[in-house]
XYZ file of C-alpha atoms in Angstrom:
335
model
C -7.536 -23.178 8.866
C -8.120 -20.079 10.960
C -9.198 -17.137 8.854
C -11.026 -13.772 8.919
C -14.221 -14.294 6.897
C -16.942 -11.998 5.622
C -19.846 -13.013 3.389
C -21.396 -9.578 2.897
C -20.206 -6.013 2.476
C -20.370 -3.588 5.375
C -18.535 -2.137 8.363
C -15.707 -3.905 10.185
C -18.187 -5.931 12.175
C -19.143 -8.050 9.129
C -15.786 -9.803 9.576
C -15.579 -12.797 11.890
C -12.694 -15.092 12.706
C -13.351 -18.827 12.235
C -11.239 -21.907 12.930
C -12.633 -24.166 10.238
C -12.315 -22.299 6.934
C -11.288 -24.695 4.125
C -7.663 -24.266 3.110
C -7.132 -22.992 -0.498
C -6.460 -25.442 -3.255
C -3.001 -25.414 -4.823
C -2.841 -25.319 -8.641
C 0.168 -26.406 -10.676
C 1.636 -22.897 -10.769
C 0.725 -21.979 -7.197
C 2.771 -21.354 -4.061
C 1.109 -22.153 -0.733
C 2.402 -19.767 1.972
C 2.073 -20.220 5.740
C 1.232 -16.616 6.661
C 3.204 -15.220 9.593
C 2.143 -11.598 9.077
C -0.383 -9.669 6.985
C -1.846 -6.160 7.219
C -5.105 -4.268 7.257
C -4.831 -1.417 4.768
C -6.911 1.068 2.780
C -7.324 -1.440 -0.062
C -8.679 -4.138 2.302
C -11.125 -1.605 3.797
C -12.347 -0.546 0.370
C -13.114 -4.100 -0.710
C -14.699 -5.100 2.597
C -17.032 -2.063 2.522
C -17.479 -1.990 -1.275
C -16.473 1.650 -1.325
C -16.411 3.201 -3.819
C -19.453 1.318 -5.119
C -17.943 0.488 -8.533
C -15.433 -1.757 -6.765
C -18.175 -4.379 -6.770
C -17.412 -4.889 -10.442
C -14.172 -6.547 -9.288
C -15.175 -8.016 -5.935
C -18.728 -9.172 -6.602
C -21.909 -7.211 -7.396
C -24.305 -8.372 -4.666
C -21.901 -10.018 -2.247
C -18.173 -10.667 -2.028
C -16.932 -13.341 -4.460
C -14.297 -14.388 -1.902
C -14.772 -15.079 1.758
C -11.290 -14.102 2.912
C -9.901 -10.628 2.155
C -6.312 -9.602 2.644
C -3.798 -8.332 0.108
C -0.386 -8.254 1.814
C 1.383 -11.245 3.312
C 4.749 -12.543 4.441
C 5.550 -16.037 5.602
C 7.126 -19.360 4.755
C 6.497 -21.509 1.710
C 4.644 -24.673 2.770
C 4.011 -26.315 -0.605
C 4.458 -25.560 -4.307
C 2.623 -26.773 -7.450
C 4.357 -29.176 -9.756
C 5.275 -26.436 -12.270
C 6.940 -24.186 -9.673
C 10.750 -24.207 -9.618
C 11.424 -20.745 -8.283
C 10.535 -21.483 -4.651
C 10.804 -24.492 -2.374
C 9.212 -25.323 0.989
C 10.917 -23.377 3.755
C 11.612 -20.203 1.725
C 10.634 -16.928 3.348
C 8.503 -14.927 0.905
C 6.319 -11.819 0.793
C 3.850 -10.570 -1.724
C 0.642 -8.846 -2.768
C -2.554 -10.739 -3.577
C -5.164 -8.206 -4.712
C -7.641 -9.944 -6.978
C -7.199 -13.425 -5.498
C -6.949 -12.172 -1.908
C -6.903 -14.612 1.011
C -4.024 -13.198 3.045
C -6.142 -12.780 6.234
C -5.725 -16.459 6.997
C -3.154 -18.971 8.244
C -2.294 -20.008 4.689
C -2.689 -18.342 1.324
C -2.257 -19.705 -2.214
C -0.836 -17.369 -4.882
C 0.402 -17.809 -8.404
C 4.172 -17.947 -8.868
C 3.716 -15.311 -11.611
C 2.055 -12.857 -9.185
C 3.747 -10.231 -7.036
C 5.745 -12.632 -4.823
C 9.454 -12.435 -3.935
C 11.999 -13.765 -1.403
C 12.254 -11.838 1.865
C 15.764 -10.344 2.040
C 18.019 -11.458 4.892
C 17.881 -8.974 7.768
C 14.217 -8.059 7.130
C 11.607 -9.417 9.531
C 8.329 -10.779 8.243
C 6.050 -8.021 9.681
C 8.105 -5.438 7.791
C 8.084 -7.475 4.629
C 4.314 -7.932 4.885
C 3.833 -4.163 5.061
C 6.028 -3.414 2.060
C 3.790 -4.034 -0.872
C 0.486 -2.149 -0.677
C 1.872 1.279 0.164
C 5.085 0.495 -1.720
C 3.520 -0.375 -5.069
C 0.971 2.490 -4.974
C 3.832 4.915 -4.164
C 6.021 3.529 -6.923
C 3.089 3.739 -9.396
C 2.543 7.371 -8.539
C 6.211 8.127 -8.972
C 6.478 6.381 -12.315
C 3.152 7.647 -13.707
C 4.259 11.202 -12.914
C 7.563 10.662 -14.750
C 9.586 11.902 -11.743
C 13.332 12.045 -12.331
C 16.425 12.470 -10.146
C 17.107 16.080 -9.120
C 13.500 17.211 -9.281
C 11.584 18.824 -6.429
C 8.585 16.788 -5.306
C 6.099 17.443 -2.521
C 4.513 14.473 -0.778
C 1.264 15.356 0.959
C 0.343 12.816 3.616
C 3.801 11.445 4.313
C 2.732 9.531 7.415
C 0.479 7.076 5.619
C 1.507 3.730 4.241
C 1.715 5.142 0.698
C 3.184 8.525 1.665
C 5.879 7.142 3.955
C 6.876 4.683 1.213
C 6.909 7.436 -1.412
C 9.262 9.635 0.629
C 11.771 6.835 0.932
C 11.559 5.690 -2.670
C 11.920 9.296 -3.913
C 14.959 9.906 -1.688
C 16.475 6.688 -3.048
C 15.835 7.964 -6.565
C 17.757 11.209 -5.863
C 14.804 13.532 -5.596
C 14.594 16.649 -3.356
C 11.601 15.783 -1.176
C 9.324 18.233 0.647
C 6.716 16.448 2.723
C 3.760 17.315 4.935
C 2.950 15.799 8.310
C 0.975 16.650 11.448
C 2.866 18.232 14.341
C 3.484 15.006 16.264
C 5.163 13.268 13.295
C 7.371 15.956 11.763
C 10.480 14.267 13.212
C 9.358 10.850 11.973
C 9.024 12.082 8.405
C 12.325 13.919 8.627
C 13.854 10.582 9.587
C 12.477 9.096 6.396
C 14.771 11.404 4.461
C 12.605 14.370 3.533
C 14.747 17.518 3.175
C 11.917 19.731 4.418
C 8.794 18.779 6.386
C 5.867 21.166 6.617
C 3.451 20.930 9.554
C 0.103 20.928 7.755
C -1.671 21.620 11.029
C 0.090 25.004 11.173
C 0.322 26.054 7.535
C -1.304 25.513 4.184
C 1.409 24.033 1.971
C -0.372 25.334 -1.148
C 0.239 28.920 -0.008
C 3.895 28.643 0.928
C 5.380 29.975 -2.295
C 7.035 26.617 -3.026
C 7.975 25.748 -6.597
C 7.616 22.010 -7.200
C 7.991 19.776 -10.253
C 5.321 17.469 -8.835
C 2.837 17.146 -5.998
C 1.906 13.655 -4.837
C -1.242 13.966 -2.782
C -1.218 10.504 -1.236
C -4.109 11.050 1.170
C -6.482 12.644 -1.337
C -7.009 15.699 0.859
C -6.143 18.424 -1.636
C -7.033 19.251 -5.230
C -5.285 20.143 -8.458
C -6.839 23.615 -8.259
C -5.267 24.245 -4.852
C -1.898 22.720 -5.745
C -1.587 24.364 -9.138
C -0.125 27.498 -7.625
C 2.957 25.738 -6.344
C 3.578 23.657 -9.471
C 6.216 24.816 -11.917
C 5.204 25.126 -15.601
C 4.852 21.563 -16.825
C 4.494 20.304 -13.262
C 2.420 17.225 -12.408
C -0.290 16.688 -9.774
C -1.021 13.108 -8.721
C -3.647 12.032 -6.188
C -4.381 8.613 -4.672
C -8.056 9.604 -4.498
C -10.718 10.134 -7.135
C -11.258 13.695 -5.867
C -14.454 15.782 -5.785
C -16.862 14.514 -8.471
C -14.173 12.053 -9.617
C -12.264 14.998 -11.137
C -8.860 13.272 -10.851
C -9.991 10.759 -13.470
C -11.317 13.379 -15.878
C -8.613 16.050 -15.427
C -5.808 13.922 -16.950
C -7.739 13.878 -20.227
C -8.266 17.689 -20.116
C -4.855 18.804 -18.895
C -2.781 16.684 -21.277
C -4.114 18.620 -24.263
C -1.959 21.605 -23.345
C 1.699 22.057 -22.333
C 0.992 23.471 -18.896
C 0.530 21.922 -15.526
C -1.253 18.573 -15.705
C -2.919 15.834 -13.713
C -1.968 12.176 -13.840
C -3.956 9.378 -12.268
C -1.684 6.735 -10.708
C -3.255 3.561 -12.032
C -1.419 0.863 -10.023
C 1.344 -1.245 -11.533
C 1.183 -4.808 -10.223
C 3.906 -6.822 -11.877
C 6.726 -9.088 -10.679
C 9.175 -6.308 -11.651
C 7.500 -3.986 -9.164
C 7.890 -6.318 -6.159
C 11.445 -7.071 -7.194
C 12.133 -3.312 -7.176
C 10.734 -3.081 -3.678
C 12.700 -6.234 -2.609
C 16.006 -4.614 -3.667
C 15.188 -1.452 -1.689
C 14.293 -3.531 1.397
C 17.603 -5.432 1.011
C 19.632 -2.220 0.781
C 17.823 -0.525 3.666
C 16.604 2.318 1.395
C 13.026 1.357 2.196
C 11.603 0.298 5.545
C 7.830 0.307 5.991
C 6.680 2.362 8.935
C 4.868 0.118 11.373
C 2.190 1.469 13.708
C 0.200 -1.145 15.613
C 0.245 -4.948 15.628
C -2.855 -7.063 16.335
C -3.457 -10.818 16.478
C -5.890 -12.243 13.923
C -8.524 -12.584 16.646
C -8.640 -8.742 16.917
C -8.799 -7.965 13.169
C -12.126 -6.139 13.547
C -10.435 -3.759 15.985
C -7.599 -3.339 13.454
C -10.116 -2.427 10.732
C -11.743 0.162 13.016
C -8.373 1.699 13.778
C -7.354 1.929 10.106
C -10.659 3.607 9.274
C -10.334 6.083 12.154
C -7.706 7.994 10.147
C -5.274 7.909 13.059
C -2.837 5.265 11.824
C 0.724 6.091 10.920
C 2.247 3.866 8.297
C 1.026 0.281 8.481
C -1.166 -1.861 10.753
C 0.108 -5.433 11.011
C -1.826 -8.609 11.758
C 0.558 -11.185 13.234
C -0.330 -14.856 12.921
C 2.945 -16.425 14.091
C 5.758 -15.558 16.447
C 8.697 -13.457 15.313
C 10.879 -15.370 12.879
C 14.206 -14.392 14.362
C 15.327 -12.227 11.432
C 15.839 -8.857 13.055
C 15.307 -5.884 10.841
C 18.346 -3.641 10.364
C 18.041 -0.157 11.753
C 17.064 2.258 8.984
C 14.996 5.372 8.413
C 11.309 4.528 8.389
C 11.411 1.838 11.042
C 8.820 2.570 13.717
């Protein structure tokens, strides 16, 4: 099969596209998916570059334990193991494969008990492929913070894959959302449903006098110390980044001892229930991943470079097959 392969850690250039990579084996509880679309995201970049270093404890100490990275996928079921009854060949599916990986290839094998779900009618495969990485990190942040309907939540970095998903999922939850975005994308984030969008190139959101129940820093560009002043008593700060000196891992232990403002680290939730939650929101139109650029697999190195440039808005898609004919319905977040 054609696949993007890397046998060592490093910059985007360690990845090369080959035509003769062995196809994955299919175990009894596996689903073999013909990949129509995948993505290059922050998670893929982290594993490929082994950054932060401790990620090697998962991906392989000296060299990658897998040859093909790729976490997000959408496509058509080609074959199922003999114990699988939930899917049949021809079903459109999407999912998340962190741990097993392999989505940057023409076919990927995943367990039927992993994060895999049917693609709703009316949702195209590129949009479905881009729904899980940002979607599940955003949902994890929301749930770890204990956010409830009616609260006021600020999303810092609302143009990223995680941030743009968080805005939509929070709006669907009935939360008053304040978001930050650069000047060029204020209107885009407003279209996602945020009730107020602050241009972070013109003002420091931590000095606006806002009073928020939670701050979700989904680009890791702020700190608890800076955001503390806009948090209400008992408010929660969540960051998608470890923070300076890994403080966002230590601060939850310190701040939970009191009853004041606290820090929560959004350890990701990767269960079938999570992808089903995202599937329902895709089906209803409450969530549509923001799509930035689309590349063919042959240009995946270029896609990696673009993602790491910090310029992307939403998601970068790698398309391996032609459009599947299921047009996405018009909804906020479609780009």
